[in-house]
Structure formats: structure tokens, C-alpha cells
CSV table of C-alpha atoms in Angstrom, one decimal:
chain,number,residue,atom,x,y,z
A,13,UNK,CA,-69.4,129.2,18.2
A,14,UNK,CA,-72.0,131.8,19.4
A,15,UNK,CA,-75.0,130.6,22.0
A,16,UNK,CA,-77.4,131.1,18.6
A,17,UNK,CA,-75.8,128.7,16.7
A,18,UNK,CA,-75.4,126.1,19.7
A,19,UNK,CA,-79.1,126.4,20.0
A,20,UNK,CA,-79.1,125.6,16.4
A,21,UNK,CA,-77.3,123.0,16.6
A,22,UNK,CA,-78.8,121.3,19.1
A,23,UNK,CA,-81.7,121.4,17.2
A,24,UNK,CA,-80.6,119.2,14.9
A,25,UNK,CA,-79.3,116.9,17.6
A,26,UNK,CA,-82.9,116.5,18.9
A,27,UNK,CA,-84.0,115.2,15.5
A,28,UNK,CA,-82.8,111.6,15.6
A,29,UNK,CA,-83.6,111.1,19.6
A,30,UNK,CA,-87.1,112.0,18.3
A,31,UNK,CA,-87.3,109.7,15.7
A,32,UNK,CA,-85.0,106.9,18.2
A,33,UNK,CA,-88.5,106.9,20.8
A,34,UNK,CA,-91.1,107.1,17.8
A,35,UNK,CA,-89.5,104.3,15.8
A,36,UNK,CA,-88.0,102.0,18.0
A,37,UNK,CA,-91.0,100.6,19.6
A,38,UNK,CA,-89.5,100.7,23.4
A,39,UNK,CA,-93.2,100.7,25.3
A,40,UNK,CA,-93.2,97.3,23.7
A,41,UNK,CA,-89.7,96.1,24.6
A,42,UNK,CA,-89.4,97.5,28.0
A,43,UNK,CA,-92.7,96.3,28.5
A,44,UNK,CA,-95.1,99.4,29.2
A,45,UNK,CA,-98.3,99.3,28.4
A,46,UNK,CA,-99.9,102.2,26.5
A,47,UNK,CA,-102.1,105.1,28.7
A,48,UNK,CA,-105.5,104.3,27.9
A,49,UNK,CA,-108.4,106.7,29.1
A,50,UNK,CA,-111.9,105.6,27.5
A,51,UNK,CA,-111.4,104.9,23.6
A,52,UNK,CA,-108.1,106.9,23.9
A,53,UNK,CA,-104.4,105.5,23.8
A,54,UNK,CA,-101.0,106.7,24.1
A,55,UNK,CA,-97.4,105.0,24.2
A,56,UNK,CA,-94.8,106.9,26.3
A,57,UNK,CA,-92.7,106.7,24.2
A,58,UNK,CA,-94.8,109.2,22.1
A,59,UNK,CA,-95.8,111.6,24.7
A,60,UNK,CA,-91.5,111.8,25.4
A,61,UNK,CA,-90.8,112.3,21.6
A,62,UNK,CA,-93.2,114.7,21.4
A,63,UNK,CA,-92.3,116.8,24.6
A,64,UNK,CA,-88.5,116.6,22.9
A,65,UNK,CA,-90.4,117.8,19.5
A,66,UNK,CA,-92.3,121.1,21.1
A,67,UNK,CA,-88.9,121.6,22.8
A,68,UNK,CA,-86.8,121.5,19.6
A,69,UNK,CA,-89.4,124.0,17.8
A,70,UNK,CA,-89.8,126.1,20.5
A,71,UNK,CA,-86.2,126.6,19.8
A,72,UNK,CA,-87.1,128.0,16.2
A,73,UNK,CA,-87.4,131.7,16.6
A,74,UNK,CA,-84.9,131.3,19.8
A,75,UNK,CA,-81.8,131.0,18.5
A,76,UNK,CA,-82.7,134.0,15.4
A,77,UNK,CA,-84.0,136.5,18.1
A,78,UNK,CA,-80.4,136.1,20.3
A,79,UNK,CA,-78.6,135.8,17.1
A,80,UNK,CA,-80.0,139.6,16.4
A,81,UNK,CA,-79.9,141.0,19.7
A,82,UNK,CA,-76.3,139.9,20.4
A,83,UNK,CA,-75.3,141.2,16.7
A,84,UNK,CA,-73.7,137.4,16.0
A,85,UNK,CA,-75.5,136.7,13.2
A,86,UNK,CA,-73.3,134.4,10.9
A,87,UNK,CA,-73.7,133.1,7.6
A,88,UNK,CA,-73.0,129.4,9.4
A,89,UNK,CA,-76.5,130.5,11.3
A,90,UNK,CA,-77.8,131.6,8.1
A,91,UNK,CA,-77.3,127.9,6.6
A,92,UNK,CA,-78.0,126.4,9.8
A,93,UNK,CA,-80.8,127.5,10.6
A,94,UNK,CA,-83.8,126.7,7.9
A,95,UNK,CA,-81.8,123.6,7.8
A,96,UNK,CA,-82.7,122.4,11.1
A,97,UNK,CA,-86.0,123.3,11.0
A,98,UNK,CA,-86.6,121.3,7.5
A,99,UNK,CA,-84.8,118.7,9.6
A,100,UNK,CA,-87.2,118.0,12.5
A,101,UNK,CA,-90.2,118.8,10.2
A,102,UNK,CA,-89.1,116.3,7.6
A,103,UNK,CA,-87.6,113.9,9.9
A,104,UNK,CA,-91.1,113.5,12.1
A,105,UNK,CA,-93.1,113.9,9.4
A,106,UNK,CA,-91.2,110.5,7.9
A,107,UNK,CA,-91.6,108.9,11.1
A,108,UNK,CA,-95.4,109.8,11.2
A,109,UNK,CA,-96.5,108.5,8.0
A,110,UNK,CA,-94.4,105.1,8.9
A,111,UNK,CA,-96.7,104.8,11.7
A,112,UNK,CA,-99.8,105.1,9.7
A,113,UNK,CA,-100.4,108.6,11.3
A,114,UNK,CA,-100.3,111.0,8.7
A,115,UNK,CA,-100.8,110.4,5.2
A,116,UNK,CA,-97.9,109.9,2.6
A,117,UNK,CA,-99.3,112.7,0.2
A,118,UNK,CA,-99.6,115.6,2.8
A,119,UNK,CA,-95.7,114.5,4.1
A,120,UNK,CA,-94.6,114.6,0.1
A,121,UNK,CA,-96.6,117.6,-0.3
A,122,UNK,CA,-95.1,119.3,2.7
A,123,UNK,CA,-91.1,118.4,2.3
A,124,UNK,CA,-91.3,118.9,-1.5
A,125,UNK,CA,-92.4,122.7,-0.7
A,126,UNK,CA,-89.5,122.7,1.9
A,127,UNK,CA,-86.7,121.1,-0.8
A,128,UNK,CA,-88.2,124.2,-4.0
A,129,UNK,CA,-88.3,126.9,-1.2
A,130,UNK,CA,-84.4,126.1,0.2
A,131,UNK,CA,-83.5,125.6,-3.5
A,132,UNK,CA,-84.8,129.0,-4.5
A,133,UNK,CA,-82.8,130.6,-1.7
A,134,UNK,CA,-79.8,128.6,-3.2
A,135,UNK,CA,-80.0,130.7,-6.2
A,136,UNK,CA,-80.6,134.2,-4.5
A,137,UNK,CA,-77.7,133.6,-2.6
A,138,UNK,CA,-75.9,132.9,-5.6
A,139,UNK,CA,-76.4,135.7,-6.8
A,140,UNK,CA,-75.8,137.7,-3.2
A,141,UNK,CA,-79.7,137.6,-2.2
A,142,UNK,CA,-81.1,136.6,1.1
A,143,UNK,CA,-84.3,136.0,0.9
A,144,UNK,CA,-86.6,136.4,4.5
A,145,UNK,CA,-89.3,134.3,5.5
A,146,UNK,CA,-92.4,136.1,4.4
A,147,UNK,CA,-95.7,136.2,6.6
A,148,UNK,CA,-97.2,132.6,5.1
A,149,UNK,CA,-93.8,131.2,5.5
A,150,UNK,CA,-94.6,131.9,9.5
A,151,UNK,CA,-98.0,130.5,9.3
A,152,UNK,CA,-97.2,127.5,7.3
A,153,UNK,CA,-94.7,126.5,10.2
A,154,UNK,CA,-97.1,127.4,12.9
A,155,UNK,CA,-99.7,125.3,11.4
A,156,UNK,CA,-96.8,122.7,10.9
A,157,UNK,CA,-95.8,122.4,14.1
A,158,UNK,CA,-99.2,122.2,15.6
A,159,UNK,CA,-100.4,119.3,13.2
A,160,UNK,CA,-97.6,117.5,14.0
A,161,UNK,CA,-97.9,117.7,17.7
A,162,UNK,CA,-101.7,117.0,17.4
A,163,UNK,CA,-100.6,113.7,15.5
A,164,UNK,CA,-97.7,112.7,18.1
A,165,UNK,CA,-100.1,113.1,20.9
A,166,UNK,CA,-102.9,111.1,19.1
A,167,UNK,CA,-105.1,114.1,18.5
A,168,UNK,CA,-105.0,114.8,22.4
A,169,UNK,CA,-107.2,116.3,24.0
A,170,UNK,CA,-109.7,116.7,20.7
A,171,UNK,CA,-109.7,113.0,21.1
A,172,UNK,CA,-112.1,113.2,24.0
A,173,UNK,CA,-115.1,115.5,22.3
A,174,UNK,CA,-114.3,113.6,19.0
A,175,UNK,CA,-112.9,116.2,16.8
A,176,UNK,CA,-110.5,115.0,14.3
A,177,UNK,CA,-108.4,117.7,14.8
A,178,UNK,CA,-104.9,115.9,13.9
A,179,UNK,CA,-106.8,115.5,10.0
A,180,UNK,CA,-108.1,118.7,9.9
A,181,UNK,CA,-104.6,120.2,10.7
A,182,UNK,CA,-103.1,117.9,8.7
A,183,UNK,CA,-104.6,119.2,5.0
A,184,UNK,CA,-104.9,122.6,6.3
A,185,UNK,CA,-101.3,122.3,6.6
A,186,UNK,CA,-100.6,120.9,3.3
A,187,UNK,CA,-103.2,124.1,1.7
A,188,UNK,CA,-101.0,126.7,3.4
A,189,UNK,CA,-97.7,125.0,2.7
A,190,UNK,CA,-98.6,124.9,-0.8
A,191,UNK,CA,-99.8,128.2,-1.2
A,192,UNK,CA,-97.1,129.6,0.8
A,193,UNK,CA,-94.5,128.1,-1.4
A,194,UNK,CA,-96.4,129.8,-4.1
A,195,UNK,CA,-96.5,132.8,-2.4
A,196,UNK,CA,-92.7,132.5,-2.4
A,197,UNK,CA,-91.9,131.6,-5.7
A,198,UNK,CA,-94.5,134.4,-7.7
A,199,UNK,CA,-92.6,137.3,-5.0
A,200,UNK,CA,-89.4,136.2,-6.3
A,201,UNK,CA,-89.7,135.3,-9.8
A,202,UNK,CA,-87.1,137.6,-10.5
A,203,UNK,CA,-84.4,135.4,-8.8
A,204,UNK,CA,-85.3,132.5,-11.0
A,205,UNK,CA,-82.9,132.0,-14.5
A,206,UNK,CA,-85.2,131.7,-17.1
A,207,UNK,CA,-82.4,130.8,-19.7
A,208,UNK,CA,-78.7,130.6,-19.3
């Protein structure tokens, strides 16, 4: 297995040791109390599952830069890849809205785009397509991955001049997600069966 697709992988690994310190309540059990500075709180166990969190994203263009510099790109990478990354979105996001952090509709709005978009690729591959992220795709998981860090961190440090930086990033998330998946499906209309 190349050094691309062990980045992958480990990826995927981070996912449920995220999800282990945002879920399983340990401030409480161990006994911590939360970081409190004026009206703003924190739990450790959210600052570590968000430092694993920017780790495993930061890992997102990683492992597809040495995959194509080394000339190892594999179709286990090609699989692999978008998978993980619908992995630790999905996963946090499902974490987040058990914690009353994020609302349920932007989280259904935001893995239902990810579940049409990796089933349209499905069929182009089917049919010996590849289909490459397209310029929204990489601003849809920008603004992704910077909601959900703003909502892991408690809307740090906008929490301090009062911003609600964590909602605004939320729905402007869910806009360019939507219209990104859009943006998809209209450039590749083609690929879709429209009888058998």
C-alpha cells in the first residue's frame, strides 16, 4: 500500500476517535471542568476532537497531491478517498447536531448532497467516467470544514466580539453545498440514464 493511501486511510481511522471524545462525555467522567473565559465555555474534550478533526482534513488534499507526484495513483485511492472525506464530514456533523450544535436540516441537507454526488460518480464510473471535483466542490468543502471547526470550538474566537460566526457558516455552508451539488448534477446530466 503506497504512503497516499495510508494517509487515506488513516483518515478514516481518525473518524471514530473524533466522535469517541465528542460523544462520550469524558470532561464529565474524569472530572474536568470546562475552560470558561467570560460568557465563553469549552470542554477539552472538544478542543482535542477538534485539533484531531483539522488534522484529519488537513490530510484531504495531502494524500491526492503525493498520490500524483509519486505517479501511485490507484483506483483503491480513487474509492478511498471521497470516501473518507464524506466520512469525517458526515460522522462530525452527526455528532454535532446530537449535541444541539448544529441544526438537523443543514446536517441532512449537507450529507444528502454528499450521498447524490458519490452516487452520480457511481454511474460515470460505470460507464468508465471519472468525474473531478469541480471549483464549488472545493469551496463547498472549504466552507465545510471551517463551519464545522467554528462549531467544535464553540464559535472560538467570534465568541468574544459576539459574532455568530458558527450560524453564519453553518447556512452558508448548506447554500454552497446545495448549489454545488447542482452545479454537479446540470455539468453532467449527460452521465445520468434517463430510461433504460
Amino acid at each position: 500500500m503506497n504512503l497516499a493511501n495510508r494517509i487515506t486511510l488513516a483518515r478514516i481511522f481518525l473518524v471514530p476517535i473524533i466522535m469517541f471524545f465528542l460523544l462520550m462525555n469524558l470532561d464529565s467522567r474524569l472530572n474536568l471542568s470546562p475552560i470558561i473565559i467570560d460568557d465563553f465555555s469549552i470542554t477539552y474534550s472538544q478542543i482535542i476532537a477538534a485539533l484531531i478533526f483539522i488534522i484529519a482534513a488537513s490530510t484531504d488534499g495531502l494524500d491526492g497531491y503525493i498520490a500524483r507526484k509519486s505517479k501511485t495513483v490507484t483506483n483503491l485511492g480513487k474509492l478511498l478517498d471521497p470516501l473518507a472525506d464524506k466520512l469525517l464530514v458526515a460522522a462530525v456533523l452527526i455528532s454535532l447536531v446530537e449535541m444541539d450544535k448544529v441544526n438537523a436540516l443543514i446536517a441532512i441537507v449537507i450529507i444528502s448532497r454528499e450521498f447524490a454526488v458519490t452516487g452520480l460518480r457511481q454511474v460515470a464510473l460505470l460507464e468508465g467516467k471519472v468525474l473531478a471535483a469541480s471549483k464549488w466542490g472545493k469551496w463547498k468543502t472549504a466552507v465545510q470544514i471551517t463551519m464545522i471547526i467554528a462549531l467544535l470550538l464553540n464559535n472560538f474566537p467570534f465568541a468574544f466580539i459576539d459574532i455568530r460566526f458558527d450560524l453564519i457558516s453553518s447556512w452558508v455552508a448548506a447554500l454552497i453545498t446545495v448549489y454545488s451539488g447542482i452545479d454537479y448534477f446540470v455539468k453532467n446530466k449527460n452521465i445520468i440514464p434517463i430510461s433504460q
